[in-house]
Backbone as JSON Lines, residues from 0, in Angstrom:
{"i":0,"aa":"V","n":[108.6,94.15,76.07],"ca":[108.74,94.45,77.48],"c":[107.98,95.72,77.83]}
{"i":1,"aa":"V","n":[108.03,96.72,76.96],"ca":[107.31,97.96,77.2],"c":[105.81,97.7,77.22]}
{"i":2,"aa":"A","n":[105.34,96.85,76.32],"ca":[103.91,96.55,76.27],"c":[103.46,95.85,77.54]}
{"i":3,"aa":"E","n":[104.28,94.93,78.07],"ca":[103.93,94.25,79.32],"c":[103.86,95.24,80.47]}
{"i":4,"aa":"G","n":[104.81,96.17,80.56],"ca":[104.82,97.18,81.61],"c":[103.6,98.09,81.5]}
{"i":5,"aa":"A","n":[103.24,98.44,80.27],"ca":[102.06,99.28,80.04],"c":[100.8,98.54,80.45]}
{"i":6,"aa":"N","n":[100.73,97.23,80.13],"ca":[99.57,96.43,80.53],"c":[99.46,96.32,82.04]}
{"i":7,"aa":"A","n":[100.59,96.14,82.71],"ca":[100.59,96.05,84.17],"c":[100.09,97.36,84.79]}
{"i":8,"aa":"A","n":[100.55,98.47,84.23],"ca":[100.1,99.77,84.73],"c":[98.6,99.96,84.5]}
{"i":9,"aa":"L","n":[98.12,99.51,83.34],"ca":[96.7,99.62,83.03],"c":[95.87,98.74,83.97]}
{"i":10,"aa":"V","n":[96.36,97.53,84.23],"ca":[95.66,96.63,85.14],"c":[95.6,97.24,86.54]}
{"i":11,"aa":"A","n":[96.71,97.81,86.99],"ca":[96.74,98.45,88.31],"c":[95.74,99.6,88.4]}
{"i":12,"aa":"K","n":[95.66,100.39,87.33],"ca":[94.7,101.5,87.31],"c":[93.26,101.0,87.3]}
{"i":13,"aa":"L","n":[93.01,99.94,86.55],"ca":[91.66,99.37,86.51],"c":[91.26,98.79,87.86]}
{"i":14,"aa":"L","n":[92.19,98.11,88.53],"ca":[91.91,97.58,89.86],"c":[91.62,98.71,90.85]}
{"i":15,"aa":"A","n":[92.4,99.77,90.78],"ca":[92.18,100.91,91.67],"c":[90.81,101.53,91.41]}
{"i":16,"aa":"A","n":[90.44,101.67,90.15],"ca":[89.14,102.23,89.8],"c":[88.0,101.32,90.28]}
{"i":17,"aa":"A","n":[88.2,100.01,90.17],"ca":[87.18,99.06,90.63],"c":[86.99,99.16,92.14]}
{"i":18,"aa":"K","n":[88.08,99.33,92.88],"ca":[87.99,99.47,94.33],"c":[87.25,100.76,94.7]}
{"i":19,"aa":"V","n":[87.55,101.83,93.99],"ca":[86.86,103.1,94.25],"c":[85.36,102.94,93.98]}
{"i":20,"aa":"A","n":[85.02,102.28,92.89],"ca":[83.61,102.07,92.55],"c":[82.93,101.17,93.59]}
{"i":21,"aa":"A","n":[83.62,100.12,94.03],"ca":[83.05,99.23,95.05],"c":[82.84,99.98,96.36]}
{"i":22,"aa":"R","n":[83.76,100.82,96.72],"ca":[83.64,101.62,97.96],"c":[82.43,102.56,97.85]}
{"i":23,"aa":"Q","n":[82.24,103.17,96.69],"ca":[81.12,104.07,96.48],"c":[79.79,103.31,96.58]}
{"i":24,"aa":"V","n":[79.73,102.11,96.0],"ca":[78.52,101.29,96.08],"c":[78.23,100.94,97.53]}
{"i":25,"aa":"E","n":[79.26,100.57,98.31],"ca":[79.07,100.25,99.72],"c":[78.5,101.46,100.48]}
{"i":26,"aa":"L","n":[79.03,102.64,100.2],"ca":[78.55,103.85,100.87],"c":[77.09,104.13,100.51]}
{"i":27,"aa":"E","n":[76.77,104.04,99.21],"ca":[75.42,104.34,98.76],"c":[74.41,103.3,99.25]}
{"i":28,"aa":"A","n":[74.84,102.04,99.38],"ca":[73.94,100.98,99.83],"c":[73.76,100.96,101.33]}
{"i":29,"aa":"G","n":[74.52,101.79,102.03],"ca":[74.38,101.86,103.48],"c":[75.19,100.8,104.22]}
{"i":30,"aa":"F","n":[76.11,100.12,103.54],"ca":[76.95,99.13,104.21],"c":[77.99,99.8,105.08]}
{"i":31,"aa":"V","n":[78.27,101.07,104.84],"ca":[79.29,101.78,105.57],"c":[78.67,102.99,106.25]}
{"i":32,"aa":"N","n":[78.85,103.07,107.55],"ca":[78.47,104.25,108.31],"c":[79.75,105.07,108.46]}
{"i":33,"aa":"P","n":[79.87,106.23,107.81],"ca":[81.12,106.98,107.82],"c":[81.63,107.29,109.23]}
{"i":34,"aa":"A","n":[80.74,107.51,110.19],"ca":[81.17,107.8,111.56],"c":[81.65,106.54,112.26]}
{"i":35,"aa":"N","n":[81.32,105.38,111.74],"ca":[81.62,104.12,112.4],"c":[82.41,103.2,111.47]}
{"i":36,"aa":"A","n":[83.08,103.78,110.47],"ca":[83.72,103.0,109.42],"c":[84.94,102.26,109.93]}
{"i":37,"aa":"L","n":[85.18,101.1,109.35],"ca":[86.43,100.39,109.59],"c":[87.51,101.13,108.84]}
{"i":38,"aa":"L","n":[88.69,101.16,109.4],"ca":[89.76,101.9,108.76],"c":[90.74,100.96,108.08]}
{"i":39,"aa":"P","n":[91.36,101.42,107.0],"ca":[92.44,100.63,106.44],"c":[93.53,100.46,107.49]}
{"i":40,"aa":"R","n":[94.19,99.29,107.5],"ca":[95.2,99.02,108.52],"c":[96.31,100.07,108.48]}
{"i":41,"aa":"S","n":[96.72,100.52,107.3],"ca":[97.78,101.52,107.22],"c":[97.38,102.81,107.92]}
{"i":42,"aa":"A","n":[96.11,103.2,107.8],"ca":[95.63,104.4,108.47],"c":[95.55,104.19,109.97]}
{"i":43,"aa":"M","n":[95.11,103.0,110.4],"ca":[95.03,102.71,111.83],"c":[96.41,102.74,112.45]}
{"i":44,"aa":"M","n":[97.39,102.15,111.75],"ca":[98.74,102.07,112.29],"c":[99.36,103.46,112.41]}
{"i":45,"aa":"S","n":[99.16,104.31,111.41],"ca":[99.75,105.64,111.47],"c":[99.08,106.47,112.55]}
{"i":46,"aa":"A","n":[97.77,106.31,112.74],"ca":[97.07,107.04,113.79],"c":[97.48,106.52,115.17]}
{"i":47,"aa":"A","n":[97.64,105.21,115.3],"ca":[98.06,104.63,116.57],"c":[99.47,105.07,116.92]}
{"i":48,"aa":"A","n":[100.33,105.16,115.9],"ca":[101.7,105.61,116.12],"c":[101.72,107.06,116.61]}
{"i":49,"aa":"A","n":[100.72,107.83,116.21],"ca":[100.62,109.21,116.65],"c":[100.01,109.32,118.05]}
{"i":50,"aa":"G","n":[99.66,108.17,118.64],"ca":[99.12,108.17,119.99],"c":[97.63,108.42,120.06]}
{"i":51,"aa":"A","n":[96.93,108.27,118.97],"ca":[95.49,108.54,118.95],"c":[94.72,107.3,119.37]}
{"i":52,"aa":"T","n":[93.56,107.53,119.96],"ca":[92.66,106.43,120.32],"c":[91.24,106.84,119.97]}
{"i":53,"aa":"G","n":[90.38,105.84,119.76],"ca":[88.95,106.09,119.54],"c":[88.67,107.04,118.4]}
{"i":54,"aa":"S","n":[87.82,108.05,118.66],"ca":[87.43,108.98,117.6],"c":[88.61,109.85,117.16]}
{"i":55,"aa":"N","n":[89.58,110.08,118.06],"ca":[90.77,110.83,117.66],"c":[91.56,110.04,116.63]}
{"i":56,"aa":"Q","n":[91.58,108.71,116.78],"ca":[92.27,107.86,115.82],"c":[91.59,107.97,114.45]}
{"i":57,"aa":"L","n":[90.25,107.98,114.44],"ca":[89.51,108.12,113.2],"c":[89.85,109.45,112.54]}
{"i":58,"aa":"A","n":[89.89,110.52,113.31],"ca":[90.17,111.84,112.76],"c":[91.59,111.91,112.18]}
{"i":59,"aa":"L","n":[92.57,111.32,112.89],"ca":[93.94,111.35,112.39],"c":[94.11,110.43,111.19]}
{"i":60,"aa":"A","n":[93.41,109.31,111.2],"ca":[93.64,108.3,110.17],"c":[93.07,108.69,108.82]}
{"i":61,"aa":"I","n":[91.95,109.43,108.8],"ca":[91.34,109.75,107.51],"c":[91.02,111.24,107.39]}
{"i":62,"aa":"P","n":[92.06,112.08,107.36],"ca":[91.8,113.51,107.25],"c":[91.06,113.9,105.99]}
{"i":63,"aa":"G","n":[91.31,113.2,104.88],"ca":[90.63,113.52,103.62],"c":[89.65,112.45,103.22]}
{"i":64,"aa":"G","n":[89.32,111.56,104.12],"ca":[88.43,110.45,103.8],"c":[89.23,109.21,103.46]}
{"i":65,"aa":"V","n":[88.58,108.07,103.47],"ca":[89.24,106.82,103.16],"c":[89.42,106.72,101.65]}
{"i":66,"aa":"S","n":[90.64,106.48,101.22],"ca":[90.92,106.33,99.8],"c":[90.93,104.86,99.46]}
{"i":67,"aa":"A","n":[89.93,104.41,98.71],"ca":[89.83,103.0,98.36],"c":[90.68,102.66,97.14]}
{"i":68,"aa":"G","n":[91.41,103.62,96.6],"ca":[92.17,103.35,95.4],"c":[93.5,102.65,95.65]}
{"i":69,"aa":"A","n":[94.0,102.66,96.87],"ca":[95.3,102.06,97.16],"c":[95.18,100.55,97.23]}
{"i":70,"aa":"P","n":[95.94,99.83,96.43],"ca":[95.82,98.38,96.4],"c":[96.26,97.7,97.68]}
{"i":71,"aa":"E","n":[97.08,98.35,98.54],"ca":[97.56,97.73,99.75],"c":[96.62,97.95,100.94]}
{"i":72,"aa":"E","n":[95.46,98.5,100.74],"ca":[94.53,98.74,101.83],"c":[94.03,97.43,102.41]}
{"i":73,"aa":"V","n":[94.02,97.38,103.73],"ca":[93.49,96.23,104.43],"c":[92.6,96.76,105.55]}
{"i":74,"aa":"Y","n":[91.34,96.32,105.58],"ca":[90.43,96.7,106.64],"c":[90.51,95.66,107.73]}
{"i":75,"aa":"S","n":[90.4,96.09,108.97],"ca":[90.49,95.14,110.06],"c":[89.57,95.52,111.2]}
{"i":76,"aa":"T","n":[89.2,94.51,111.98],"ca":[88.4,94.7,113.17],"c":[88.75,93.58,114.14]}
{"i":77,"aa":"E","n":[88.33,93.71,115.38],"ca":[88.62,92.71,116.4],"c":[87.34,92.32,117.13]}
{"i":78,"aa":"I","n":[87.32,91.07,117.59],"ca":[86.21,90.58,118.43],"c":[86.85,89.86,119.61]}
{"i":79,"aa":"E","n":[86.59,90.34,120.82],"ca":[87.11,89.66,122.0],"c":[86.24,88.43,122.28]}
{"i":80,"aa":"I","n":[86.89,87.27,122.42],"ca":[86.15,86.02,122.62],"c":[86.51,85.36,123.95]}
{"i":81,"aa":"N","n":[87.39,85.95,124.71],"ca":[87.9,85.35,125.94],"c":[86.82,84.95,126.93]}
{"i":82,"aa":"D","n":[85.81,85.79,127.13],"ca":[84.84,85.59,128.2],"c":[83.64,84.73,127.79]}
{"i":83,"aa":"F","n":[83.66,84.18,126.59],"ca":[82.57,83.32,126.14],"c":[82.89,81.87,126.5]}
{"i":84,"aa":"P","n":[81.87,81.0,126.52],"ca":[82.12,79.59,126.84],"c":[83.13,78.95,125.89]}
{"i":85,"aa":"Q","n":[83.79,77.91,126.39],"ca":[84.82,77.23,125.61],"c":[84.29,76.72,124.28]}
{"i":86,"aa":"K","n":[83.08,76.19,124.27],"ca":[82.47,75.67,123.04],"c":[82.31,76.78,121.99]}
{"i":87,"aa":"A","n":[81.89,77.97,122.43],"ca":[81.73,79.11,121.51],"c":[83.08,79.53,120.95]}
{"i":88,"aa":"R","n":[84.09,79.59,121.81],"ca":[85.44,79.95,121.33],"c":[85.94,78.92,120.33]}
{"i":89,"aa":"W","n":[85.7,77.65,120.62],"ca":[86.16,76.59,119.74],"c":[85.48,76.67,118.38]}
{"i":90,"aa":"L","n":[84.16,76.93,118.39],"ca":[83.42,76.99,117.12],"c":[83.97,78.03,116.16]}
{"i":91,"aa":"V","n":[84.39,79.16,116.67],"ca":[84.85,80.24,115.78],"c":[86.35,80.21,115.52]}
{"i":92,"aa":"T","n":[87.06,79.26,116.15],"ca":[88.5,79.18,115.9],"c":[88.92,77.86,115.26]}
{"i":93,"aa":"Q","n":[87.97,76.93,115.07],"ca":[88.37,75.67,114.44],"c":[88.77,75.91,112.99]}
{"i":94,"aa":"K","n":[89.74,75.15,112.56],"ca":[90.38,75.35,111.26],"c":[89.37,75.36,110.11]}
{"i":95,"aa":"R","n":[88.44,74.42,110.11],"ca":[87.48,74.32,109.01],"c":[86.63,75.59,108.9]}
{"i":96,"aa":"E","n":[86.15,76.1,110.02],"ca":[85.32,77.31,110.0],"c":[86.12,78.54,109.6]}
{"i":97,"aa":"V","n":[87.33,78.64,110.11],"ca":[88.18,79.78,109.77],"c":[88.45,79.8,108.27]}
{"i":98,"aa":"F","n":[88.78,78.64,107.68],"ca":[89.01,78.58,106.24],"c":[87.73,78.88,105.46]}
{"i":99,"aa":"R","n":[86.59,78.34,105.9],"ca":[85.33,78.57,105.2],"c":[84.99,80.06,105.18]}
{"i":100,"aa":"M","n":[85.05,80.71,106.36],"ca":[84.72,82.13,106.42],"c":[85.75,82.96,105.66]}
{"i":101,"aa":"G","n":[87.01,82.55,105.72],"ca":[88.05,83.26,104.98],"c":[87.78,83.24,103.49]}
{"i":102,"aa":"D","n":[87.37,82.07,102.97],"ca":[87.05,81.97,101.55],"c":[85.77,82.71,101.2]}
{"i":103,"aa":"E","n":[84.74,82.55,102.05],"ca":[83.44,83.15,101.76],"c":[83.48,84.67,101.77]}
{"i":104,"aa":"Y","n":[84.2,85.26,102.72],"ca":[84.21,86.72,102.87],"c":[85.52,87.37,102.41]}
{"i":105,"aa":"N","n":[86.46,86.56,101.91],"ca":[87.75,87.07,101.47],"c":[88.46,87.83,102.6]}
{"i":106,"aa":"V","n":[88.58,87.16,103.75],"ca":[89.23,87.75,104.92],"c":[90.23,86.76,105.51]}
{"i":107,"aa":"A","n":[91.07,87.27,106.39],"ca":[91.96,86.43,107.19],"c":[91.51,86.57,108.64]}
{"i":108,"aa":"I","n":[91.35,85.45,109.33],"ca":[90.93,85.45,110.72],"c":[92.08,84.9,111.54]}
{"i":109,"aa":"T","n":[92.57,85.7,112.48],"ca":[93.72,85.3,113.28],"c":[93.4,85.38,114.76]}
{"i":110,"aa":"P","n":[93.46,84.24,115.49],"ca":[93.28,84.32,116.94],"c":[94.52,84.95,117.56]}
{"i":111,"aa":"K","n":[94.3,85.84,118.5],"ca":[95.41,86.53,119.16],"c":[95.13,86.66,120.65]}
{"i":112,"aa":"G","n":[96.13,87.02,121.39],"ca":[95.99,87.2,122.83],"c":[96.1,85.86,123.55]}
{"i":113,"aa":"S","n":[95.78,85.9,124.83],"ca":[95.86,84.72,125.69],"c":[94.55,84.55,126.43]}
{"i":114,"aa":"Y","n":[94.25,83.29,126.75],"ca":[93.03,83.02,127.52],"c":[93.28,83.36,128.98]}
{"i":115,"aa":"F","n":[92.33,84.09,129.57],"ca":[92.36,84.41,130.99],"c":[91.08,83.9,131.62]}
{"i":116,"aa":"P","n":[91.19,83.04,132.64],"ca":[89.98,82.5,133.28],"c":[89.17,83.62,133.94]}
{"i":117,"aa":"P","n":[87.88,83.35,134.22],"ca":[87.04,84.36,134.87],"c":[87.69,84.86,136.17]}
{"i":118,"aa":"G","n":[87.66,86.15,136.34],"ca":[88.21,86.77,137.54],"c":[89.67,87.17,137.41]}
{"i":119,"aa":"K","n":[90.39,86.64,136.45],"ca":[91.79,86.99,136.27],"c":[91.9,88.05,135.18]}
{"i":120,"aa":"Q","n":[92.61,89.12,135.49],"ca":[92.77,90.22,134.54],"c":[94.17,90.18,133.94]}
{"i":121,"aa":"P","n":[94.3,90.55,132.67],"ca":[95.63,90.59,132.05],"c":[96.49,91.71,132.64]}
{"i":122,"aa":"R","n":[97.78,91.46,132.69],"ca":[98.72,92.49,133.14],"c":[99.0,93.45,132.0]}
{"i":123,"aa":"D","n":[99.74,94.49,132.29],"ca":[100.11,95.46,131.25],"c":[100.83,94.76,130.11]}
{"i":124,"aa":"G","n":[100.44,95.09,128.9],"ca":[101.04,94.51,127.72],"c":[100.41,93.2,127.28]}
{"i":125,"aa":"E","n":[99.53,92.62,128.09],"ca":[98.84,91.39,127.72],"c":[97.43,91.73,127.28]}
{"i":126,"aa":"R","n":[96.87,90.85,126.45],"ca":[95.49,91.03,126.0],"c":[94.74,89.74,126.14]}
{"i":127,"aa":"K","n":[93.44,89.87,126.43],"ca":[92.58,88.7,126.46],"c":[92.45,88.14,125.06]}
{"i":128,"aa":"L","n":[92.0,86.88,124.97],"ca":[91.86,86.19,123.7],"c":[90.87,86.95,122.79]}
{"i":129,"aa":"Y","n":[91.28,87.18,121.54],"ca":[90.42,87.87,120.58],"c":[90.73,87.38,119.17]}
{"i":130,"aa":"L","n":[89.83,87.7,118.25],"ca":[90.03,87.38,116.84],"c":[90.3,88.68,116.08]}
{"i":131,"aa":"L","n":[91.31,88.66,115.24],"ca":[91.61,89.77,114.34],"c":[91.1,89.37,112.97]}
{"i":132,"aa":"I","n":[90.22,90.18,112.4],"ca":[89.66,89.91,111.07],"c":[90.18,90.99,110.13]}
{"i":133,"aa":"E","n":[90.83,90.57,109.04],"ca":[91.4,91.51,108.08],"c":[91.0,91.11,106.67]}
{"i":134,"aa":"G","n":[90.74,92.12,105.83],"ca":[90.4,91.85,104.45],"c":[90.48,93.1,103.6]}
{"i":135,"aa":"P","n":[90.47,92.93,102.28],"ca":[90.61,94.07,101.37],"c":[89.33,94.89,101.2]}
{"i":136,"aa":"M","n":[88.16,94.31,101.57],"ca":[86.9,95.03,101.43],"c":[86.21,95.15,102.79]}
{"i":137,"aa":"E","n":[85.78,96.34,103.1],"ca":[85.13,96.61,104.39],"c":[83.88,95.75,104.57]}
{"i":138,"aa":"R","n":[83.12,95.57,103.51],"ca":[81.87,94.8,103.59],"c":[82.15,93.35,104.01]}
{"i":139,"aa":"G","n":[83.16,92.74,103.42],"ca":[83.51,91.36,103.78],"c":[83.92,91.24,105.24]}
{"i":140,"aa":"V","n":[84.7,92.2,105.72],"ca":[85.13,92.18,107.12],"c":[83.92,92.31,108.05]}
{"i":141,"aa":"K","n":[83.02,93.23,107.72],"ca":[81.82,93.43,108.55],"c":[80.91,92.21,108.53]}
{"i":142,"aa":"M","n":[80.73,91.61,107.36],"ca":[79.85,90.44,107.27],"c":[80.44,89.25,108.02]}
{"i":143,"aa":"C","n":[81.74,89.07,107.95],"ca":[82.4,87.99,108.68],"c":[82.26,88.22,110.19]}
{"i":144,"aa":"K","n":[82.47,89.45,110.63],"ca":[82.33,89.78,112.05],"c":[80.91,89.49,112.53]}
{"i":145,"aa":"S","n":[79.93,89.83,111.7],"ca":[78.53,89.58,112.04],"c":[78.26,88.08,112.18]}
{"i":146,"aa":"E","n":[78.8,87.27,111.27],"ca":[78.6,85.82,111.35],"c":[79.27,85.24,112.59]}
{"i":147,"aa":"I","n":[80.46,85.72,112.91],"ca":[81.16,85.23,114.1],"c":[80.37,85.58,115.36]}
{"i":148,"aa":"K","n":[79.86,86.81,115.43],"ca":[79.06,87.22,116.59],"c":[77.81,86.34,116.72]}
{"i":149,"aa":"K","n":[77.17,86.04,115.61],"ca":[75.97,85.21,115.63],"c":[76.31,83.8,116.12]}
{"i":150,"aa":"T","n":[77.39,83.23,115.64],"ca":[77.82,81.89,116.07],"c":[78.12,81.88,117.56]}
{"i":151,"aa":"I","n":[78.82,82.89,118.03],"ca":[79.16,82.97,119.46],"c":[77.89,83.1,120.3]}
{"i":152,"aa":"Q","n":[76.97,83.95,119.84],"ca":[75.72,84.16,120.58],"c":[74.92,82.86,120.67]}
{"i":153,"aa":"E","n":[74.79,82.14,119.56],"ca":[74.03,80.89,119.56],"c":[74.67,79.85,120.48]}
{"i":154,"aa":"A","n":[75.99,79.72,120.43],"ca":[76.69,78.74,121.27],"c":[76.58,79.12,122.74]}
{"i":155,"aa":"T","n":[76.63,80.41,123.04],"ca":[76.51,80.87,124.43],"c":[75.11,80.6,124.95]}
{"i":156,"aa":"E","n":[74.1,80.85,124.12],"ca":[72.72,80.59,124.54],"c":[72.52,79.1,124.82]}
{"i":157,"aa":"K","n":[73.07,78.23,123.98],"ca":[72.97,76.79,124.21],"c":[73.64,76.4,125.52]}
{"i":158,"aa":"A","n":[74.8,76.99,125.8],"ca":[75.51,76.68,127.04],"c":[74.72,77.17,128.26]}
{"i":159,"aa":"L","n":[74.08,78.32,128.14],"ca":[73.27,78.84,129.25],"c":[72.06,77.96,129.5]}
{"i":160,"aa":"I","n":[71.41,77.5,128.42],"ca":[70.23,76.64,128.55],"c":[70.6,75.3,129.18]}
{"i":161,"aa":"S","n":[71.74,74.76,128.78],"ca":[72.16,73.47,129.31],"c":[72.62,73.56,130.78]}
{"i":162,"aa":"G","n":[72.83,74.79,131.26],"ca":[73.25,74.98,132.65],"c":[74.72,74.78,132.87]}
{"i":163,"aa":"R","n":[75.5,74.66,131.79],"ca":[76.94,74.43,131.93],"c":[77.72,75.73,132.0]}
{"i":164,"aa":"Y","n":[77.05,76.85,131.89],"ca":[77.76,78.13,131.88],"c":[76.9,79.15,132.59]}
{"i":165,"aa":"N","n":[77.49,79.96,133.43],"ca":[76.77,81.02,134.15],"c":[77.4,82.35,133.84]}
{"i":166,"aa":"L","n":[76.55,83.36,133.77],"ca":[77.07,84.71,133.54],"c":[77.39,85.37,134.85]}
Protein backbone atom coordinates (compact mmCIF):
# COMPACT_ATOMS: atom_id res chain seq x y z
CA VAL A 1 0.00 0.00 0.00
CA VAL A 2 2.85 2.38 0.80
CA ALA A 3 4.46 1.63 -2.56
CA GLU A 4 1.21 2.41 -4.39
CA GLY A 5 0.86 5.73 -2.52
CA ALA A 6 4.47 6.59 -3.32
CA ASN A 7 3.89 5.76 -7.00
CA ALA A 8 0.77 7.93 -7.09
CA ALA A 9 2.71 10.82 -5.57
CA LEU A 10 5.51 10.32 -8.10
CA VAL A 11 3.04 10.23 -10.99
CA ALA A 12 1.41 13.44 -9.74
CA LYS A 13 4.80 15.14 -9.54
CA LEU A 14 5.75 13.96 -13.03
CA LEU A 15 2.45 15.22 -14.45
CA ALA A 16 2.96 18.58 -12.78
CA ALA A 17 6.49 18.81 -14.17
CA ALA A 18 5.24 17.89 -17.66
CA LYS A 19 2.62 20.66 -17.50
CA VAL A 20 5.26 23.18 -16.43
CA ALA A 21 7.50 22.08 -19.31
CA ALA A 22 4.60 22.25 -21.80
CA ARG A 23 3.72 25.75 -20.59
CA GLN A 24 7.34 26.84 -21.03
CA VAL A 25 7.43 25.43 -24.58
CA GLU A 26 4.20 27.31 -25.41
CA LEU A 27 5.71 30.55 -24.09
CA GLU A 28 8.98 30.09 -25.98
CA ALA A 29 7.22 29.11 -29.22
CA GLY A 30 5.09 32.23 -29.09
CA PHE A 31 1.77 30.41 -28.63
CA VAL A 32 1.12 32.50 -25.54
CA ASN A 33 1.12 36.28 -25.40
CA PRO A 34 1.55 37.00 -21.66
CA ALA A 35 -0.46 40.24 -21.91
CA ASN A 36 -3.27 38.42 -23.70
CA ALA A 37 -3.04 35.01 -22.01
CA LEU A 38 -6.00 32.81 -21.26
CA LEU A 39 -6.37 32.33 -17.55
CA PRO A 40 -6.96 29.17 -15.61
CA ARG A 41 -10.64 28.99 -14.64
CA SER A 42 -9.77 28.98 -10.92
CA ALA A 43 -7.87 32.26 -11.35
CA MET A 44 -10.68 33.79 -13.42
CA MET A 45 -13.27 32.81 -10.83
CA SER A 46 -11.31 34.22 -7.91
CA ALA A 47 -10.65 37.48 -9.78
CA ALA A 48 -14.30 37.74 -10.83
CA ALA A 49 -15.37 37.14 -7.24
CA ALA A 50 -13.18 40.07 -6.26
CA GLY A 51 -15.14 42.23 -8.71
CA ALA A 52 -12.36 42.59 -11.26
CA THR A 53 -12.93 42.96 -14.99
CA GLY A 54 -10.67 43.09 -18.05
CA SER A 55 -7.03 43.87 -17.34
CA ASN A 56 -7.79 44.27 -13.62
CA GLN A 57 -9.00 40.66 -13.65
CA LEU A 58 -5.71 39.60 -15.25
CA ALA A 59 -3.73 41.46 -12.60
CA LEU A 60 -5.73 39.95 -9.72
CA ALA A 61 -5.80 36.47 -11.19
CA ILE A 62 -2.07 36.01 -11.75
CA PRO A 63 -0.08 38.09 -9.29
CA GLY A 64 2.90 35.72 -9.52
CA GLY A 65 2.25 34.45 -13.02
CA VAL A 66 0.25 31.48 -14.21
CA SER A 67 1.29 28.29 -12.45
CA ALA A 68 0.98 25.39 -14.86
CA GLY A 69 1.87 22.87 -12.18
CA ALA A 70 -1.62 22.57 -10.68
CA PRO A 71 -3.41 19.55 -12.11
CA GLU A 72 -6.87 21.16 -11.70
CA GLU A 73 -6.08 24.07 -14.03
CA VAL A 74 -8.61 24.64 -16.75
CA TYR A 75 -8.19 27.32 -19.42
CA SER A 76 -11.32 28.82 -20.90
CA THR A 77 -12.49 31.34 -23.45
CA GLU A 78 -15.80 32.38 -24.99
CA ILE A 79 -17.04 33.11 -28.51
CA GLU A 80 -20.34 34.93 -28.98
CA ILE A 81 -22.24 33.32 -31.85
CA ASN A 82 -25.69 34.88 -31.45
CA ASP A 83 -25.42 37.45 -34.26
CA PHE A 84 -24.15 35.07 -36.94
CA PRO A 85 -26.42 33.32 -39.47
CA GLN A 86 -28.33 30.25 -38.31
CA LYS A 87 -26.28 27.96 -40.58
CA ALA A 88 -23.00 29.21 -39.01
CA ARG A 89 -24.37 28.69 -35.49
CA TRP A 90 -25.56 25.22 -36.42
CA LEU A 91 -22.19 24.23 -37.93
CA VAL A 92 -20.28 24.96 -34.72
CA THR A 93 -22.85 23.47 -32.34
CA GLN A 94 -23.76 20.21 -34.08
CA LYS A 95 -22.91 17.18 -31.99
CA ARG A 96 -20.50 15.59 -34.48
CA GLU A 97 -18.37 18.75 -34.81
CA VAL A 98 -18.36 19.44 -31.08
CA PHE A 99 -17.15 15.89 -30.36
CA ARG A 100 -14.55 16.03 -33.17
CA MET A 101 -13.07 19.33 -31.97
CA GLY A 102 -13.26 18.17 -28.36
CA ASP A 103 -11.21 15.08 -29.21
CA GLU A 104 -8.81 16.88 -31.54
CA TYR A 105 -7.97 19.76 -29.19
CA ASN A 106 -8.72 18.09 -25.84
CA VAL A 107 -11.37 20.68 -24.94
CA ALA A 108 -15.00 20.83 -23.88
CA ILE A 109 -17.30 23.06 -25.94
CA THR A 110 -20.51 24.14 -24.25
CA PRO A 111 -23.20 26.31 -25.85
CA LYS A 112 -24.55 28.82 -23.34
CA GLY A 113 -26.88 31.78 -23.23
CA SER A 114 -30.03 32.34 -25.25
CA TYR A 115 -30.68 33.30 -28.83
CA PHE A 116 -31.83 36.90 -29.30
CA PRO A 117 -33.13 37.95 -32.73
CA PRO A 118 -31.60 41.02 -34.43
CA GLY A 119 -32.63 44.21 -32.69
CA LYS A 120 -33.55 42.54 -29.40
CA GLN A 121 -31.17 43.07 -26.51
CA PRO A 122 -30.83 40.77 -23.48
CA ARG A 123 -32.12 42.02 -20.15
CA ASP A 124 -29.97 42.18 -17.02
CA GLY A 125 -28.68 38.75 -16.09
CA GLU A 126 -29.25 37.33 -19.58
CA ARG A 127 -26.57 36.66 -22.17
CA LYS A 128 -26.63 36.24 -25.91
CA LEU A 129 -25.83 32.80 -27.32
CA TYR A 130 -22.13 31.93 -26.97
CA LEU A 131 -19.75 28.98 -26.81
CA LEU A 132 -17.64 28.28 -23.74
CA ILE A 133 -14.41 26.45 -24.61
CA GLU A 134 -12.49 24.84 -21.74
CA GLY A 135 -9.42 22.64 -21.66
CA PRO A 136 -6.31 21.74 -19.68
CA MET A 137 -3.87 23.31 -22.20
CA GLU A 138 -4.01 26.92 -23.36
CA ARG A 139 -2.77 25.99 -26.84
CA GLY A 140 -5.65 23.54 -27.41
CA VAL A 141 -8.22 26.11 -26.30
CA LYS A 142 -6.74 28.77 -28.60
CA MET A 143 -6.51 26.42 -31.59
CA CYS A 144 -10.11 25.28 -31.12
CA LYS A 145 -11.29 28.90 -30.86
CA SER A 146 -9.41 29.69 -34.06
CA GLU A 147 -11.06 26.79 -35.92
CA ILE A 148 -14.52 27.80 -34.69
CA LYS A 149 -13.94 31.40 -35.81
CA LYS A 150 -12.81 30.19 -39.23
CA THR A 151 -15.88 27.95 -39.62
CA ILE A 152 -18.21 30.79 -38.60
CA GLN A 153 -16.48 33.21 -40.98
CA GLU A 154 -16.73 30.81 -43.94
CA ALA A 155 -20.41 30.04 -43.27
CA THR A 156 -21.21 33.75 -42.88
CA GLU A 157 -19.46 34.59 -46.15
CA LYS A 158 -21.46 31.88 -47.95
CA ALA A 159 -24.69 33.26 -46.48
CA LEU A 160 -23.78 36.80 -47.57
CA ILE A 161 -22.94 35.64 -51.11
CA SER A 162 -26.19 33.71 -51.41
CA GLY A 163 -28.10 36.85 -50.36
CA ARG A 164 -29.87 35.06 -47.50
CA TYR A 165 -28.23 37.16 -44.81
CA ASN A 166 -27.60 40.91 -44.49
CA LEU A 167 -25.33 42.72 -42.11
